[in-house]
PDB file of C-alpha atoms in Angstrom:
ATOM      1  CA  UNK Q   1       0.000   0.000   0.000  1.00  0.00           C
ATOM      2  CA  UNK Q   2       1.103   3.423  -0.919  1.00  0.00           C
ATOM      3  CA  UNK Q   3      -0.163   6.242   1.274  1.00  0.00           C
ATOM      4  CA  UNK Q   4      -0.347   9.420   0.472  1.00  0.00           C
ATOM      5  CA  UNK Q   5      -1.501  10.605   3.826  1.00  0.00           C
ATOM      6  CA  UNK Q   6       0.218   9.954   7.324  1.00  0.00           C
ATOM      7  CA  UNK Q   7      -1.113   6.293   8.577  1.00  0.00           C
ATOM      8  CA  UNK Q   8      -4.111   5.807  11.023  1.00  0.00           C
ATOM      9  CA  UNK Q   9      -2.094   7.593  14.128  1.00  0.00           C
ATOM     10  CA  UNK Q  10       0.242   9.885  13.207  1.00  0.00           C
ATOM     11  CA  UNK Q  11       0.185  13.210  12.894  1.00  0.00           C
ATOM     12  CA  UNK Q  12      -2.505  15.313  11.010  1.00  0.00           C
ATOM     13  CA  UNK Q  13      -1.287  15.509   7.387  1.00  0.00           C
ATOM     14  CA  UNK Q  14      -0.257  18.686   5.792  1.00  0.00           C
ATOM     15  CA  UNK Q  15      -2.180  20.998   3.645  1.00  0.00           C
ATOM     16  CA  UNK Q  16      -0.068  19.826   1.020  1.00  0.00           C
ATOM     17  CA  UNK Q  17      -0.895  16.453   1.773  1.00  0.00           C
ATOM     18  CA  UNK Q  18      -4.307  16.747   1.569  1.00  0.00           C
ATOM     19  CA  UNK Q  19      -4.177  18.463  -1.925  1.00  0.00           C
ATOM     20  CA  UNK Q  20      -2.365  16.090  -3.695  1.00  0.00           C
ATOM     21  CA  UNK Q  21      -4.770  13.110  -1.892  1.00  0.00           C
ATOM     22  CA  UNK Q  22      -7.970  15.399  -3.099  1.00  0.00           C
ATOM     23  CA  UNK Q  23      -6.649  15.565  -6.769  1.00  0.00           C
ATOM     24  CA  UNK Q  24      -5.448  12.280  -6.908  1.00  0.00           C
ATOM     25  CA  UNK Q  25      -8.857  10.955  -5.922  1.00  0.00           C
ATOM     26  CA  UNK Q  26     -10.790  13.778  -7.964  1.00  0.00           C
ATOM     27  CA  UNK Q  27      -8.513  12.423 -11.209  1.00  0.00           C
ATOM     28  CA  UNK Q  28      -9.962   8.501 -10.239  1.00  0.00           C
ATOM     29  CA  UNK Q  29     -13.893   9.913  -9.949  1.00  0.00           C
ATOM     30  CA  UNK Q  30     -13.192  11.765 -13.324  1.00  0.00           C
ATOM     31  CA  UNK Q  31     -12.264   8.927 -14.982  1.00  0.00           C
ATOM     32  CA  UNK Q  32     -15.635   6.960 -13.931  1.00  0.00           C
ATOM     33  CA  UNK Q  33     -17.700   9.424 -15.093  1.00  0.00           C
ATOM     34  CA  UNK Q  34     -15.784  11.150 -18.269  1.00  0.00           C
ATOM     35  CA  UNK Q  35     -16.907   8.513 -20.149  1.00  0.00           C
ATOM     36  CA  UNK Q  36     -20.683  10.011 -19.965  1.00  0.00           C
ATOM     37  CA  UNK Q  37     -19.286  13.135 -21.038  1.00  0.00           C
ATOM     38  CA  UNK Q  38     -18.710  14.579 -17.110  1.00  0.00           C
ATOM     39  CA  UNK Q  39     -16.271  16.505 -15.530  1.00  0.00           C
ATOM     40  CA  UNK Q  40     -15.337  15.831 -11.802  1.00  0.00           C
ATOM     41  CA  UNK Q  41     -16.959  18.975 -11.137  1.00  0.00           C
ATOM     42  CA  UNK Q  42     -20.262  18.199 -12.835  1.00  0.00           C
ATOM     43  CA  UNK Q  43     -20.177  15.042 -10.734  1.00  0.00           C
ATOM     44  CA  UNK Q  44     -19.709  16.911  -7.988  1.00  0.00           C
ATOM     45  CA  UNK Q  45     -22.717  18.639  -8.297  1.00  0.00           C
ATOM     46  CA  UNK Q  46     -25.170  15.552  -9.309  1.00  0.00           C
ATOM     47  CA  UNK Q  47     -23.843  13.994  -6.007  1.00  0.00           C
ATOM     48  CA  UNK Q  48     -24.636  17.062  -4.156  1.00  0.00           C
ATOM     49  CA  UNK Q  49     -28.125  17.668  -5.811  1.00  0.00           C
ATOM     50  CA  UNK Q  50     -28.893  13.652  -4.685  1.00  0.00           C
ATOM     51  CA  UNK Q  51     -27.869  13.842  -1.403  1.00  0.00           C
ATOM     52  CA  UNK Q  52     -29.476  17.396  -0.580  1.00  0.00           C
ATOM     53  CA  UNK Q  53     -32.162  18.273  -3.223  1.00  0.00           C
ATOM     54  CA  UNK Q  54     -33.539  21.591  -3.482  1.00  0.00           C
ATOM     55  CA  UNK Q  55     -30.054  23.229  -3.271  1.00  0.00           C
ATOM     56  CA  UNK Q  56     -29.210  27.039  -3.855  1.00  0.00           C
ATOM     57  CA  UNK Q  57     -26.719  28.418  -6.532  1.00  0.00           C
ATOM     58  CA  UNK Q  58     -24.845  29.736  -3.070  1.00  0.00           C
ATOM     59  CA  UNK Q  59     -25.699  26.037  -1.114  1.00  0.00           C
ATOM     60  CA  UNK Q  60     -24.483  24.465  -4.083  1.00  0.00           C
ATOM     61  CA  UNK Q  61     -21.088  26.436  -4.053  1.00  0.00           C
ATOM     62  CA  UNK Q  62     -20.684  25.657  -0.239  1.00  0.00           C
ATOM     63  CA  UNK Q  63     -21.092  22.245  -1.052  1.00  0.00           C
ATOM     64  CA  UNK Q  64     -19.289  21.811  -4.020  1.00  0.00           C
ATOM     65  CA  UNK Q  65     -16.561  24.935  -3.581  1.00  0.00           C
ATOM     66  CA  UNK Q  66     -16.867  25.365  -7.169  1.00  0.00           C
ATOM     67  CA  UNK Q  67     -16.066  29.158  -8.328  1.00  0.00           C
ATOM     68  CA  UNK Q  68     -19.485  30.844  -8.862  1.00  0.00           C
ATOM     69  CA  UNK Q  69     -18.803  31.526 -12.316  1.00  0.00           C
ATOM     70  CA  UNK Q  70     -17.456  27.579 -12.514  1.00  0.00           C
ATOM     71  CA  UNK Q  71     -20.957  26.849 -10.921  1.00  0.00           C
ATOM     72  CA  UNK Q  72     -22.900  28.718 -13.357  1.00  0.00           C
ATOM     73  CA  UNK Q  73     -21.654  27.160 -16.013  1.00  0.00           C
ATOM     74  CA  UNK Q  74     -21.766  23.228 -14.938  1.00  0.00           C
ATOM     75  CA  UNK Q  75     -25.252  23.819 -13.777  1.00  0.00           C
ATOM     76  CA  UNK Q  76     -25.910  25.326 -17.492  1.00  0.00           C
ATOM     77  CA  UNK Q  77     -24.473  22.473 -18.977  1.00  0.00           C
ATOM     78  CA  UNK Q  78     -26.292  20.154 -17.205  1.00  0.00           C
ATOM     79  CA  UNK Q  79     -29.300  21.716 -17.245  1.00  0.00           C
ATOM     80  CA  UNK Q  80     -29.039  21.502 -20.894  1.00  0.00           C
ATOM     81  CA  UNK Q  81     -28.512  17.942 -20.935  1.00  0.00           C
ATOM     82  CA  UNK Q  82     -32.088  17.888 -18.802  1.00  0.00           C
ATOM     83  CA  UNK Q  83     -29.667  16.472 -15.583  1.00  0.00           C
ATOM     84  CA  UNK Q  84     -30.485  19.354 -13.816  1.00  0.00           C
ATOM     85  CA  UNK Q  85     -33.250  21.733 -13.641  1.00  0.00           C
ATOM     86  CA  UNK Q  86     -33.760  25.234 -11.925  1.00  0.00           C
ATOM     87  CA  UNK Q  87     -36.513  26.634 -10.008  1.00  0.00           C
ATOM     88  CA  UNK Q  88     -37.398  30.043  -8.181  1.00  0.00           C
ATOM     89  CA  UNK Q  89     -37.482  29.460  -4.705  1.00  0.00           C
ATOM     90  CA  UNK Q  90     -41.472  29.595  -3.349  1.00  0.00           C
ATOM     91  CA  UNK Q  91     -40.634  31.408  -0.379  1.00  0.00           C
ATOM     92  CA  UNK Q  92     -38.220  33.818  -1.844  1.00  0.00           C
ATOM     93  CA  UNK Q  93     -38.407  34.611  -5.543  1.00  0.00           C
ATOM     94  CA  UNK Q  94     -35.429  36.341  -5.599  1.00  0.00           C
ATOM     95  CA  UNK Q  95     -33.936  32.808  -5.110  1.00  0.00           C
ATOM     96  CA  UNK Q  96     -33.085  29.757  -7.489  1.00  0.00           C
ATOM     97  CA  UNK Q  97     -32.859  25.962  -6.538  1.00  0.00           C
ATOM     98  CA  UNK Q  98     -31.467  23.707  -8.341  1.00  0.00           C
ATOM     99  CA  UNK Q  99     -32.774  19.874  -8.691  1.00  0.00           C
ATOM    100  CA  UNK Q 100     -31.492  16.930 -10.290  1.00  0.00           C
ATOM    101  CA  UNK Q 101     -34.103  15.869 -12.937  1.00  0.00           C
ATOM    102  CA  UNK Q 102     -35.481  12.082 -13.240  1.00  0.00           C
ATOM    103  CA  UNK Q 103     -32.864  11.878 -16.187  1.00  0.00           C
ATOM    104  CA  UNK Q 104     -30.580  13.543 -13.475  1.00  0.00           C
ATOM    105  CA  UNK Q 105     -30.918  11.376 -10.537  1.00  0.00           C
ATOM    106  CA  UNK Q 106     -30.860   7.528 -13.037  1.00  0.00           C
ATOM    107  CA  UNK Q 107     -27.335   8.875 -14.010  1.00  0.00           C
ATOM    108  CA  UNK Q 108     -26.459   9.511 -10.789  1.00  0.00           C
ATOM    109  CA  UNK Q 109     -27.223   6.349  -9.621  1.00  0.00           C
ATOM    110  CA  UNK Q 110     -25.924   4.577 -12.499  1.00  0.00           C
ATOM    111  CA  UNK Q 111     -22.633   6.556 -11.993  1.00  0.00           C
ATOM    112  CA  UNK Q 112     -22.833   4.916  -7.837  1.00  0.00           C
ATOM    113  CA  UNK Q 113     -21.855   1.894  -9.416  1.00  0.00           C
ATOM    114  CA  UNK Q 114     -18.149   2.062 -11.090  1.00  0.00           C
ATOM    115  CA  UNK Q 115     -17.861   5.368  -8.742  1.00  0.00           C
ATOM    116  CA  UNK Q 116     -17.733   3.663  -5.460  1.00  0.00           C
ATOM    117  CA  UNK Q 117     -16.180   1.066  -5.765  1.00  0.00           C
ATOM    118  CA  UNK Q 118     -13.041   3.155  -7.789  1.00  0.00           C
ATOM    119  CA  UNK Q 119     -12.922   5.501  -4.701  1.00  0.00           C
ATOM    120  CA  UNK Q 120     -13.161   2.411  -2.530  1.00  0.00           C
ATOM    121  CA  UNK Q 121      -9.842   0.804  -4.194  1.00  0.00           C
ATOM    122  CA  UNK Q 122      -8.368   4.298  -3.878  1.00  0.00           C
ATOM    123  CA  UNK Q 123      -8.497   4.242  -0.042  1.00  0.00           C
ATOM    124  CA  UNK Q 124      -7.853   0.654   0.039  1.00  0.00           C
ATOM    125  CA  UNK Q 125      -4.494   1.977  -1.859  1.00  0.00           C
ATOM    126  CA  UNK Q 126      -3.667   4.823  -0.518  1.00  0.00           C
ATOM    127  CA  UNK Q 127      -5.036   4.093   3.118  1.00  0.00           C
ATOM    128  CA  UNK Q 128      -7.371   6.914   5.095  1.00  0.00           C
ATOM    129  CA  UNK Q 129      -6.731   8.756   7.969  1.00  0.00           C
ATOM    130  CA  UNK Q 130      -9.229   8.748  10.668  1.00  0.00           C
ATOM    131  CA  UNK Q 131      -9.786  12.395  10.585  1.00  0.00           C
ATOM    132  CA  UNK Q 132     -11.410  12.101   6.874  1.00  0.00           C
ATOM    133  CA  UNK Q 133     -13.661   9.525   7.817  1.00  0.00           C
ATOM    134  CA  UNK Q 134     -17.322  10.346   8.152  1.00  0.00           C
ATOM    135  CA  UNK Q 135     -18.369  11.572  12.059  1.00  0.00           C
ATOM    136  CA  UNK Q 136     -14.811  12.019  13.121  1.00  0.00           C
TER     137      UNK Q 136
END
């Protein structure tokens, strides 16, 4: 096993660390979903979108920390695939949501399939630290 990160124990890893961890990983996701013409960034925001429907432009940056102008156009891309679709906000028209469409959400869960288990052999590879894992 390679790791990229300190082992279970040590010392919390560097910024630096992290980065190259994040990139590595982001360049395994892309890979999974490239070949239905996605970037790691408009996975990003599918997986968001399933996991927290209803999203803001400004939720959807928090949870993706895509650029806004990055944002705006992955969310126009998608929405002109029909993944995505926008809506004004019922309590606040001044505000836009963004859901994943029916077309949307299959892909996404299609995608599950090849992208879990690639990020799963990616930790198994590169080991985690306890600090990443969920609830710590």
């Amino acid at each position: 096993m390679t790791d990229v990160l300190p082992p279970d124990g040590a010392a919390t890893p560097t910024s630096s660390e992290v980065l190259r961890a994040a990139r590595m990983l982001g360049a395994v996701i892309e890979r999974q979903v490239s070949g239905e013409d996605l970037t790691l960034d408009d996975w990003l925001v599918l997986a968001a979108l399933a996991d927290s429907p209803g999203l803001t432009m400004a939720e959807l940056r928090t949870q993706t920390q895509a650029a806004a102008p990055t944002l705006t156009r992955v969310v126009d891309r998608l929405a002109g695939r029909a993944l995505v679709f926008r809506e004004v906000d019922a309590d606040d028209r001044r505000k836009v949501r963004v859901n994943l469409s029916k077309r949307g959400a299959a892909l996404h869960t299609r995608l599950l399939t090849t992208v879990r288990p690639a990020e799963q052999a990616w930790f198994d590879q590169h080991g985690v630290s306890p600090w990443m894992r969920a609830g710590s």
